[in-house]
Amino acid sequence: MSDTPQYPIESGCPDGFQYLHPVMKKNYGNWDFHERPRPGVLRHVAKSGDEIWTVRFGTQRQLGPYEINLLCDIADKYADGYVHFTIRSNMEFCVSDASKVEPMIAAIEEAGYPIGGTGPSVTMISHTQGWLHCDIPGTDASGVVKALMDELHEDFTNERMPNRVHITTSCCQINCGGQGDIAINVQHTKPPKINHDLVANACERPSVVARCPVAAIRPAMVNGQPSLEIDEKKCICCGACFPPCPPMQINDAEYSKLAIWVGGKHSNARSKPMFHKLVAAGVPNNPPRWPEAAAIVKTILEAYRKDALDWERTGDWVERIGWPRFFELTELPFTKFHIDNWKGARNSLNASTHIRF
Ligand code: SF4
Ligand code: SF4
């Protein structure tokens, strides 16, 4: 052991080239064309004549040592030991020997992993899993993903959508998860309940007050102890006060629901990025299979599949047909909650360091 202290290396992400398959490294920037011989398989041909095959498959996203060892053994046997994760956590094995492609596909399928997720398919659903790394989660986002991917298995293994479909889920209402063609996010429908006995010991009250986007939280004395109170008429049930103050419990088995949004910023191919829109609110957060959310997502996908033009992403499709037609085609109820007519942001959003009560 050296006496020299080891300092962390804070120089960003490692050089990706060291992990590339040698054929990819050799032909970097010099590819001629690529094709998809079948869903889940890509064949890239370089100008040098080299070719490389990529087999993409879905996983359960959170891989334990058993799954990682199983998949790495397949990669060692068929894929020259190189693995790659896509931005949506599909796994990819690359091989330059065409004769190894079919045996590799058979080994992956034998291990229980579906091949697909390329081209106009529903690729792996991305999620944030706050229970592992964050402090605001209101649901088990990976459970929603698992249940939905089981329902959408055929849409992952076939390329039968007009264009690719990215679905996202998030475990709270305010942060991650909004970038998909279809997003399934938690929706709290009641203000937090405050455990006044714990606030004084557990929370920095000024941070909690500052956290509220609509200035609905005030300091208050309750039972002779410093605590907080909420103006429930102002509260928009966002859950932002829960991380700095866990005694402001907003997660609720009955009142924390799911909401489904369509047309998020990546959901377009030929138009500008756009905000997604709420299409279903108050959907039961119903583990372990979330059947109500799955039924709505499948209805939207079916309408999109039948009505969109080739290469239209969901956002492009809705832009072309208009939101009224979207609600007609999907037969989702259109309620007052869908109307985005709130004009009060400039006056009432807590956008400065000055708190207004
Ligand atoms: S969605 Fe919310 S709770 Fe989940 S990881 Fe992102 S910020 Fe945390
Ligand atoms: S932070 Fe959100 S949930 Fe908490 S009181 Fe303010 S509006 Fe309500």
mmCIF file of C-alpha atoms in Angstrom, residues 64 73 147:
data_model
loop_
_atom_site.group_PDB
_atom_site.id
_atom_site.type_symbol
_atom_site.label_atom_id
_atom_site.label_comp_id
_atom_site.label_asym_id
_atom_site.label_seq_id
_atom_site.Cartn_x
_atom_site.Cartn_y
_atom_site.Cartn_z
ATOM 1 C CA GLY A 64 -28.526 -8.266 -10.067
ATOM 2 C CA ASP A 73 -21.150 -15.232 -20.096
ATOM 3 C CA ALA A 147 -45.812 -4.385 -15.842
#
